[in-house]
Amino acid sequence: MKTPVVTLQNVQKSYSSAGETVHALKNVSLEVFPGELLIIVGPSGSGKTTLLSVIGGTLFYDAGEIISYGHNLGTLSHEELCEYRKQHVGFVFQQFHLLSSLTAAENVATPLLIRNMEFSKAVERAGEALAQVGLGDKTKRLPKELSGGEQQRVAIARALVHEPDLIISDEPTSNLDAKTGAGIIELMRDIARVNGRSLVVVTHDMRILKYADCVVQMDDGIIVSIVNNGQN
Amino acid sequence: MYRIALKMLFGDRTKYIILISALTFSALLMTEQAAVFCGMMRFSTAMLRNSFAKIWVVDTKVEQANELVSMRDIELYRVRSVKGVKWAMPISMTMIAAKTPSGRFLNVQLVGLDPSTLAGAPRTMLEGSLENIFQPKSVIIDQLGVERFSQYQKEPVKVGDHFEINDLEARVVGICKAERSFYNAPYIYTTYDQSIEYRPKQLRMLSYILAEPEEGLSAAEVARNIEAATGLKAYTENEFFWSTIWWIFRNTGIPISFGTAILLGLFVGIVVSGQTFYSFVIENIAHFGVLKAMGVSNRVLLMMLLVQALTVGFIGLGLGIGAASIFGYIFYSKGFPPFFLTVHLFFAVAVSILLISLFTVFLSVRRISAYEPAEVFRG
């Protein structure tokens, strides 16, 4: 029996929008296990991205408790949350969000530079990470010189290069064709399994659910179902 | 991270060039206008440096160095009798038309020096000897005089040439170095008595009395003694300098005119670079958000913005000052327009550009600080 690395208990989060309070998360409880690919699905406005954000430590929540890799996220200050994200979390975004003026290697090296690694060493490590995602020959390309799939691979390498415990990904395949999307999610799963990292992915892409260890269905701020594939 | 900040900045070529251009223009305009203004202020006080004296005694109504209100000759003896005055010498000065060798008329500033001491004489002779001034109908002209008198002639004016002042012969016995005056008219030096010959006759001919305090007494102290004893106005050199500058501020539109141009440079720098840098930050807000999500703190992001803003600031400052210096080098050698770029001026412009750069960061930093990293997920 594995021990969860991230535990959410009765987490609540609400927003004020146009004078109305929107309850994005209503008493959400969830566990994420090491080496697990957890996919969150649900209609728009169901609270998927909010859930992803609070797990990733990019958003404060109103009530409940999140224990992630030994940190109680609700008790951390802004600076401590920055440090938490720096040490434990890697991000892969729907829009890739690569810095257009940096080469692929420099983009991947960014999390290492944030940790004050020397530039040349960071770029060298970034080259290794790019090789891991099959882009070892494109380290000096600018993002605009890469295809959508390649850009997402660069983003994955960037999320992995500092060896985080948890990878948070929002719609990683939505801007990619079916074949490329399947390749990307397979790559993410394989990398997670090999290194015992946990992946939490939000998606609308039902084609990738078959790769999940656990699928969480959300609707209107609550988890309506959790389906495990039997591994945990 | 600062390398990434610079790559982000240099990567957006259009905005980078606009920022550099705005700051260069701003630095150039501020430097050039301020340097020309300082040059004009130097012109306006040139007499004080051309005829050096610790104390300048003038008519009580005189407020600035270019104002000529003649005094009675007896005032010289009254000043000499004041306690603490080591010596006092007369200078006569007037603006008068001279007839050039080519037959044209030219306004000159005729300076009459005390023949016994030559107090107030030019300090650097380029050709000829100062003592030649004692010869009858002799004058020493400055470089501007050479230039102006040589116009419309094949050969430049040289020692030994003649021209006319008030229909009287004036023979060039020397060429001196002198700072240009506010009126941009050449200085012609001669003896006091000779200058009276040249000038149209009037009751009062004495323009200034140059005085020296006795050892152990300050110029200011003796100047106050002179004022008390004679009722004349006595300035130390420094007092006369600043009195002249403030007179120009109070009585002419020159400071407003130049000040407006300098403020325009500052305004253009603030508006264009502020707007461009803000837009650069807004266009990159998602990237800054990504960096925040990765764990970059607001403090580090602020430092990144400062690096970006100060980089364009320093480049713009360097280009602007450089362009202004080239402008000055070209025109200073010609002597007009006046151009006087001081270290103080350089630092003042540098501080202005620094403030503009900090202002651009101030405009943008709040947006970045308020930007939640979770917003990156919302696209």
XYZ file of C-alpha atoms in Angstrom:
611
model
C 0.000 0.000 0.000
C 1.530 3.295 -1.128
C 1.414 6.408 0.994
C -0.108 9.441 -0.711
C 2.300 12.295 -1.403
C -0.453 14.862 -1.748
C -3.566 14.817 0.393
C -6.527 17.183 0.081
C -9.164 17.243 2.797
C -12.380 19.227 2.456
C -10.717 21.932 0.394
C -12.889 24.924 -0.425
C -12.224 27.803 -2.756
C -14.572 30.534 -3.886
C -14.234 33.596 -6.114
C -16.124 36.826 -6.290
C -17.225 37.524 -9.807
C -19.456 40.461 -10.788
C -20.705 40.749 -7.210
C -21.516 37.052 -6.976
C -19.627 34.393 -5.089
C -18.663 31.403 -7.180
C -17.820 28.258 -5.230
C -15.135 26.696 -7.392
C -14.248 23.928 -4.958
C -16.686 22.528 -2.409
C -15.160 20.257 0.226
C -12.874 18.463 -2.197
C -10.879 15.547 -0.810
C -8.323 13.682 -2.861
C -5.080 11.757 -2.636
C -2.234 11.643 -5.119
C 0.229 8.761 -4.996
C 3.834 8.632 -6.120
C 4.352 7.544 -9.731
C 0.683 8.090 -10.435
C -0.812 9.763 -13.479
C -3.974 11.360 -12.173
C -6.236 12.927 -14.750
C -8.981 15.384 -13.814
C -11.888 15.715 -16.205
C -15.125 17.588 -16.147
C -17.098 20.266 -17.970
C -15.936 23.862 -18.182
C -16.400 25.677 -14.873
C -16.410 22.465 -12.878
C -13.360 23.535 -10.849
C -10.662 21.422 -12.558
C -8.183 24.224 -13.091
C -8.816 25.626 -9.603
C -8.109 22.196 -8.140
C -4.937 21.965 -10.210
C -3.865 25.431 -9.060
C -4.308 24.757 -5.355
C -2.436 21.440 -5.641
C 0.348 23.214 -7.487
C 0.558 25.920 -4.829
C -0.202 28.707 -7.275
C -3.470 29.627 -5.571
C -4.483 30.058 -1.970
C -7.581 28.143 -0.858
C -10.210 29.249 1.621
C -10.714 26.224 3.841
C -9.680 22.627 4.291
C -6.166 21.268 4.212
C -3.615 20.287 1.611
C -0.560 18.367 2.685
C 1.887 18.075 -0.171
C 5.277 16.449 0.288
C 5.116 17.242 3.982
C 4.079 20.879 3.558
C 0.732 22.158 4.789
C 0.106 24.548 1.888
C -2.535 26.512 3.780
C 0.022 27.664 6.329
C 2.684 28.787 3.868
C 3.354 32.434 3.071
C 3.779 33.748 -0.481
C 7.542 33.329 -0.241
C 7.252 29.841 1.234
C 4.834 28.825 -1.503
C 7.373 30.124 -4.060
C 9.998 27.933 -2.432
C 7.583 24.976 -2.355
C 6.887 25.317 -6.089
C 10.574 25.801 -6.822
C 11.513 22.591 -4.965
C 8.628 20.242 -5.643
C 6.553 21.236 -8.671
C 7.003 21.275 -12.432
C 4.449 22.844 -14.746
C 3.301 22.047 -18.276
C 0.846 24.526 -19.734
C -1.755 24.321 -22.461
C -0.171 27.240 -24.353
C 3.373 25.902 -23.708
C 4.401 29.393 -22.505
C 7.955 29.101 -23.759
C 9.890 32.365 -23.745
C 10.091 33.274 -27.405
C 13.521 34.900 -27.250
C 15.171 31.940 -25.521
C 16.392 28.814 -27.281
C 14.877 25.454 -26.406
C 17.813 24.697 -24.104
C 17.609 28.100 -22.414
C 13.873 27.643 -21.860
C 14.471 24.250 -20.308
C 17.318 25.646 -18.216
C 15.076 28.297 -16.638
C 14.027 26.261 -13.548
C 17.718 25.532 -12.910
C 18.643 29.192 -13.274
C 15.908 30.011 -10.771
C 17.851 27.742 -8.413
C 20.957 29.835 -9.124
C 22.728 27.151 -11.137
C 25.543 28.459 -13.307
C 24.289 29.255 -16.802
C 26.589 26.933 -18.743
C 25.871 24.009 -16.423
C 22.149 24.686 -16.559
C 22.156 24.708 -20.363
C 24.164 21.492 -20.385
C 21.632 19.832 -18.077
C 18.848 21.236 -20.228
C 20.406 19.587 -23.269
C 20.257 16.243 -21.469
C 16.607 16.824 -20.562
C 15.811 17.695 -24.161
C 17.520 14.503 -25.296
C 15.259 12.641 -22.873
C 12.190 13.966 -24.711
C 13.727 13.306 -28.135
C 14.879 16.849 -28.943
C 18.592 16.474 -28.313
C 19.330 17.860 -31.762
C 17.166 20.963 -31.375
C 18.622 22.569 -28.301
C 19.486 25.820 -30.073
C 16.185 26.248 -31.866
C 13.887 29.089 -30.920
C 10.294 28.128 -30.045
C 9.014 29.581 -33.326
C 11.271 27.156 -35.186
C 9.622 24.168 -33.512
C 6.307 22.427 -34.202
C 3.510 22.419 -31.610
C 4.411 18.902 -30.492
C 8.068 19.816 -30.211
C 7.231 22.926 -28.209
C 5.200 20.822 -25.807
C 8.123 18.417 -25.486
C 10.343 21.373 -24.637
C 7.780 22.413 -22.012
C 7.841 18.880 -20.589
C 11.629 18.914 -20.468
C 11.412 22.258 -18.669
C 8.978 20.765 -16.146
C 11.286 17.795 -15.526
C 14.776 19.249 -15.656
C 14.948 20.126 -11.971
C 13.552 16.723 -11.027
C 10.398 17.849 -9.245
C 8.246 15.449 -7.242
C 4.993 16.615 -8.757
C 4.158 17.671 -12.298
C 1.080 19.791 -12.855
C -0.266 19.994 -16.356
C -3.221 21.858 -17.790
C -4.589 20.567 -21.081
C -1.185 19.407 -22.351
C -2.634 17.878 -25.512
C -5.403 20.273 -26.460
C -3.267 22.226 -28.959
C -1.894 19.063 -30.540
C -3.220 16.587 -33.067
C -4.367 13.164 -31.800
C -1.175 11.308 -32.625
C 1.133 13.949 -31.163
C -1.102 14.318 -28.108
C -0.975 10.572 -27.465
C 2.808 10.673 -27.822
C 3.082 13.517 -25.346
C 0.919 11.905 -22.689
C 2.755 8.588 -23.091
C 6.021 10.407 -22.682
C 4.805 12.160 -19.534
C 3.506 8.921 -18.063
C 6.700 7.029 -18.801
C 8.893 9.706 -17.316
C 6.695 9.822 -14.215
C 6.716 6.088 -13.709
C 10.443 5.702 -14.202
C 11.262 8.331 -11.616
C 8.367 7.821 -9.242
C 6.967 11.277 -9.854
C 3.308 12.119 -9.674
C 1.469 13.726 -12.546
C -1.764 15.639 -12.173
C -3.290 16.516 -15.513
C -6.438 18.442 -16.352
C -7.896 17.616 -19.724
C -10.941 17.641 -21.943
C -9.254 15.119 -24.218
C -10.999 11.813 -23.557
C -8.558 9.980 -25.809
C -5.830 10.175 -23.196
C -7.841 8.757 -20.295
C -6.608 5.261 -21.122
C -3.156 6.308 -19.950
C -4.375 7.402 -16.521
C -3.836 5.517 -13.284
C -6.664 7.446 -11.760
C -9.410 9.535 -13.350
C -11.170 12.162 -11.234
C -14.491 13.426 -12.565
C -15.523 16.873 -11.363
C -18.725 18.818 -11.698
C -19.799 22.074 -10.107
C -16.875 22.173 -7.681
C -17.194 18.669 -6.347
C -15.619 15.348 -7.191
C -18.365 13.156 -8.569
C -16.261 10.079 -9.174
C -12.772 8.685 -8.778
C -11.913 5.748 -10.994
C -8.689 3.844 -10.345
C -7.293 1.476 -12.903
C -6.348 -0.911 -10.118
C -2.702 -0.160 -9.689
C -3.081 1.756 -6.404
C 17.818 35.148 -14.131
C 19.198 38.502 -15.202
C 20.532 36.915 -18.364
C 16.997 35.669 -19.070
C 15.649 39.142 -18.356
C 18.067 40.631 -20.881
C 17.267 37.969 -23.459
C 13.564 38.739 -23.042
C 14.338 42.418 -23.564
C 16.645 41.988 -26.554
C 14.303 39.399 -28.044
C 11.548 41.957 -28.522
C 13.460 43.954 -31.106
C 10.748 46.496 -31.868
C 10.146 47.526 -28.287
C 13.838 47.406 -27.498
C 14.592 49.801 -30.352
C 11.700 52.106 -29.389
C 12.899 52.170 -25.770
C 16.497 52.888 -26.753
C 15.382 55.524 -29.258
C 13.142 57.285 -26.740
C 15.793 57.348 -24.052
C 18.512 58.366 -26.505
C 16.352 61.211 -27.797
C 15.521 62.211 -24.246
C 19.173 62.175 -23.130
C 20.295 63.956 -26.298
C 17.694 66.709 -26.019
C 18.270 67.257 -22.303
C 22.054 67.220 -22.636
C 22.259 69.345 -25.757
C 19.800 71.978 -24.562
C 21.282 72.122 -21.069
C 24.826 72.303 -22.480
C 23.883 75.123 -24.867
C 22.163 76.920 -21.965
C 25.261 76.506 -19.795
C 27.317 77.724 -22.758
C 25.151 80.838 -22.993
C 25.554 81.427 -19.285
C 29.308 81.166 -19.779
C 29.098 83.652 -22.641
C 27.145 85.993 -20.393
C 29.872 85.914 -17.754
C 32.853 85.777 -20.136
C 33.987 89.270 -19.124
C 34.643 88.031 -15.590
C 37.075 85.411 -16.851
C 38.622 87.530 -19.585
C 39.450 90.353 -17.180
C 40.076 88.559 -13.948
C 39.613 90.471 -10.716
C 38.571 89.548 -7.215
C 36.328 92.582 -6.809
C 34.271 94.351 -9.484
C 33.004 97.829 -8.618
C 30.219 99.185 -10.784
C 27.448 101.760 -10.762
C 24.875 101.052 -8.119
C 22.244 100.172 -10.742
C 24.320 97.475 -12.420
C 22.981 93.986 -11.773
C 24.912 91.916 -14.288
C 28.272 91.765 -15.999
C 27.070 92.840 -19.438
C 25.316 95.959 -18.204
C 27.363 99.081 -18.916
C 26.536 102.111 -16.785
C 29.475 104.515 -16.791
C 30.777 106.113 -13.633
C 32.699 109.311 -12.958
C 36.505 108.893 -13.064
C 36.684 110.214 -9.491
C 35.033 107.020 -8.265
C 38.308 105.210 -8.927
C 40.093 107.362 -6.331
C 37.263 106.930 -3.840
C 37.548 103.164 -4.169
C 41.322 103.274 -3.782
C 40.863 105.139 -0.521
C 38.610 102.491 1.014
C 40.096 100.517 3.875
C 41.225 97.052 2.806
C 41.639 97.847 -0.896
C 45.140 96.821 -2.000
C 44.743 98.277 -5.468
C 41.962 99.443 -7.797
C 42.227 99.942 -11.564
C 39.802 101.317 -14.126
C 38.389 99.551 -17.150
C 36.382 101.282 -19.785
C 34.159 99.199 -21.979
C 31.792 100.092 -24.757
C 30.120 98.548 -27.748
C 31.248 100.401 -30.821
C 31.246 99.930 -34.597
C 34.592 99.223 -36.254
C 35.246 99.520 -39.974
C 36.910 96.336 -41.212
C 39.701 96.324 -43.804
C 37.114 95.235 -46.377
C 35.104 98.396 -45.650
C 32.284 96.745 -43.757
C 31.156 97.738 -40.269
C 31.323 95.373 -37.354
C 30.222 95.777 -33.735
C 33.080 95.219 -31.302
C 33.506 95.438 -27.534
C 36.229 97.978 -26.903
C 38.040 97.433 -23.613
C 40.277 100.172 -22.232
C 42.944 98.927 -19.785
C 44.836 100.849 -17.157
C 48.240 101.518 -18.815
C 50.262 101.310 -15.629
C 49.199 97.808 -14.638
C 47.215 96.434 -17.597
C 44.826 95.022 -15.007
C 42.084 93.073 -16.762
C 44.248 92.371 -19.805
C 43.873 89.084 -21.689
C 45.937 86.376 -20.090
C 46.899 84.443 -23.193
C 48.518 86.086 -26.183
C 48.482 84.028 -29.372
C 50.489 86.466 -31.470
C 52.383 89.647 -30.655
C 53.124 91.021 -27.209
C 50.829 92.643 -24.657
C 53.324 95.468 -24.160
C 52.836 96.552 -27.789
C 49.521 97.982 -26.649
C 51.437 101.028 -25.371
C 52.225 102.047 -28.955
C 49.938 104.788 -30.319
C 46.693 103.700 -32.001
C 47.378 100.079 -31.123
C 44.875 97.383 -30.323
C 44.879 93.685 -29.497
C 42.068 91.663 -31.006
C 40.769 88.252 -30.030
C 40.319 85.169 -32.218
C 36.721 86.073 -32.966
C 37.978 89.455 -34.104
C 40.413 87.773 -36.488
C 37.570 85.679 -37.856
C 35.148 88.582 -38.231
C 37.659 91.112 -39.574
C 38.890 88.548 -42.082
C 35.484 88.055 -43.645
C 35.258 89.171 -47.249
C 39.050 89.243 -47.456
C 41.435 86.935 -49.244
C 43.977 86.962 -46.404
C 43.122 86.678 -42.710
C 43.788 89.696 -40.514
C 47.241 89.560 -38.937
C 49.498 91.598 -36.664
C 50.374 94.844 -38.444
C 47.035 95.200 -40.253
C 44.870 98.296 -39.806
C 41.169 99.003 -39.415
C 39.157 101.948 -38.142
C 37.258 102.645 -34.958
C 35.119 105.756 -35.040
C 37.105 106.994 -38.078
C 40.383 106.648 -36.175
C 43.108 104.228 -37.163
C 43.542 101.091 -35.098
C 46.613 98.953 -35.719
C 46.609 95.288 -34.708
C 49.639 94.647 -32.500
C 48.553 91.370 -31.024
C 46.038 88.559 -31.124
C 44.791 87.156 -27.838
C 42.654 84.351 -26.591
C 39.374 85.467 -25.035
C 36.094 83.791 -24.197
C 33.199 84.871 -26.354
C 30.763 87.324 -24.863
C 26.998 87.199 -24.630
C 26.736 89.726 -27.457
C 28.982 87.563 -29.625
C 31.053 90.641 -30.564
C 34.864 90.492 -30.710
C 36.902 91.990 -27.875
C 39.304 94.788 -28.849
C 41.778 95.675 -26.120
C 43.623 98.989 -25.918
C 44.800 101.358 -23.229
C 42.305 103.306 -21.168
C 43.381 106.616 -22.663
C 43.330 105.261 -26.211
C 39.864 103.806 -25.679
C 38.610 107.229 -24.647
C 39.995 108.574 -27.891
C 38.094 105.970 -29.873
C 34.812 106.295 -27.994
C 32.253 108.998 -28.684
C 32.790 111.663 -26.071
C 30.619 111.537 -22.979
C 30.910 112.823 -19.460
C 31.382 109.471 -17.773
C 33.712 106.891 -19.326
C 34.562 104.499 -16.498
C 32.720 101.170 -16.815
C 34.267 98.981 -14.121
C 36.787 99.332 -11.349
C 38.781 96.178 -10.715
C 40.011 95.872 -7.156
C 42.088 93.544 -5.038
C 41.655 93.081 -1.262
C 44.609 93.411 1.016
C 46.114 90.184 2.234
C 44.211 88.619 5.101
C 40.912 90.194 4.046
C 38.226 88.427 2.088
C 36.951 89.847 -1.190
C 33.415 89.867 0.197
C 34.456 91.838 3.269
C 36.286 94.466 1.237
C 33.426 94.632 -1.289
C 31.053 95.502 1.562
C 33.527 98.157 2.755
C 33.585 99.689 -0.742
C 29.795 99.751 -0.917
C 29.560 101.387 2.498
C 32.210 103.984 1.752
C 31.340 104.940 -1.821
C 27.692 104.060 -2.362
C 28.761 102.104 -5.459
C 27.958 98.474 -6.044
C 30.849 96.091 -5.377
C 30.692 92.435 -6.282
C 33.115 89.638 -5.620
C 33.771 87.667 -8.784
C 31.480 84.894 -7.581
C 28.731 87.339 -6.599
C 28.938 89.047 -9.979
C 28.775 85.673 -11.744
C 25.622 84.558 -9.929
C 24.073 88.010 -10.060
C 24.458 87.857 -13.834
C 22.966 84.362 -14.050
C 19.988 85.260 -11.857
C 19.465 88.483 -13.789
C 19.116 86.381 -16.942
C 16.662 84.087 -15.165
C 14.595 87.037 -13.971
C 14.702 89.223 -17.032
C 14.934 87.043 -20.134
C 12.996 84.161 -21.643
C 16.180 82.155 -22.162
C 15.808 79.834 -19.141
C 12.122 79.229 -19.890
C 12.902 78.505 -23.513
C 15.688 76.060 -22.739
C 13.868 74.704 -19.698
C 10.863 73.911 -21.861
C 13.024 71.981 -24.311
C 14.702 70.103 -21.455
C 11.332 69.270 -19.898
C 10.105 68.175 -23.315
C 13.025 65.749 -23.494
C 12.172 64.464 -20.031
C 8.479 64.212 -20.927
C 9.150 62.318 -24.167
C 11.445 59.961 -22.274
C 8.870 59.326 -19.560
C 5.866 58.925 -21.840
C 7.384 56.918 -24.685
C 9.661 54.678 -22.654
C 7.091 54.313 -19.856
C 4.354 53.339 -22.274
C 6.617 51.041 -24.299
C 8.070 49.297 -21.265
C 4.609 48.871 -19.752
C 3.371 47.361 -22.978
C 6.456 45.094 -23.083
C 5.620 43.857 -19.592
C 1.930 43.363 -20.368
C 2.758 41.391 -23.512
C 5.090 39.223 -21.456
C 2.848 39.015 -18.404
C 2.127 35.334 -19.017
C 5.853 34.622 -19.199
C 6.382 36.460 -15.933
C 3.449 34.439 -14.565
C 5.145 31.227 -15.671
C 8.308 32.313 -13.888
C 6.248 33.021 -10.780
C 4.647 29.582 -11.040
C 8.136 28.068 -11.248
C 9.011 29.743 -7.970
C 10.447 33.131 -8.914
C 9.571 35.610 -6.182
C 8.200 39.106 -6.738
C 11.508 40.490 -5.498
C 13.475 38.641 -8.180
C 10.941 39.714 -10.828
C 11.368 43.317 -9.666
C 15.134 42.924 -10.024
C 14.630 41.498 -13.521
C 12.526 44.517 -14.479
C 15.157 46.835 -13.022
C 17.881 45.101 -15.011
C 15.824 45.492 -18.184
C 14.919 49.130 -17.544
C 18.395 50.138 -16.410
C 19.980 48.401 -19.386
C 17.946 50.409 -21.883
C 18.467 53.455 -19.665
C 22.261 53.151 -19.720
C 22.373 52.415 -23.443
C 20.062 55.360 -24.159
C 22.073 57.604 -21.855
C 25.341 56.598 -23.507
C 24.001 57.112 -27.011
C 22.313 60.392 -26.079
C 25.342 61.850 -24.300
C 27.560 60.571 -27.088
C 25.420 62.209 -29.761
C 25.305 65.433 -27.740
C 29.081 65.337 -27.336
C 29.555 64.925 -31.084
C 27.204 67.870 -31.566
C 29.240 69.842 -29.061
C 32.545 68.815 -30.608
C 31.396 69.971 -34.037
C 29.979 73.282 -32.866
C 32.322 74.046 -30.012
C 35.218 74.176 -32.432
C 33.252 76.830 -34.324
C 32.396 78.567 -31.062
C 28.731 78.968 -31.823
C 26.172 77.965 -30.649
C 27.729 77.933 -27.211
C 28.146 74.459 -25.752
C 29.393 73.700 -22.273
C 28.985 70.124 -21.084
C 30.096 69.736 -17.485
C 30.427 66.656 -15.301
C 27.553 68.016 -13.194
C 25.384 68.226 -16.274
C 26.304 64.688 -17.271
C 25.283 63.430 -13.827
C 22.070 65.457 -13.882
C 21.075 63.889 -17.194
C 22.131 60.455 -15.928
C 19.935 60.913 -12.849
C 17.029 62.017 -15.073
C 17.391 58.924 -17.248
C 17.682 56.796 -14.119
C 14.453 58.312 -12.791
C 12.730 57.670 -16.120
C 13.909 54.046 -16.000
C 12.717 53.643 -12.413
C 9.406 55.232 -13.328
C 8.884 52.691 -16.118
C 9.548 49.898 -13.616
C 7.195 51.511 -11.115
C 4.450 51.551 -13.755
C 4.874 47.870 -14.493
C 5.822 46.259 -11.236
C 2.389 46.491 -9.671
C 0.870 44.554 -12.552
C 3.393 41.792 -12.124
C 3.128 41.724 -8.344
C -0.645 41.440 -8.546
C -0.508 38.759 -11.215
C -1.298 35.376 -9.690
C 0.659 32.493 -11.161
C -2.591 30.532 -11.307
C -3.766 32.986 -13.980
C -1.368 31.303 -16.400
C -3.601 28.229 -16.269
C -6.588 30.321 -17.280
C -4.796 31.290 -20.488
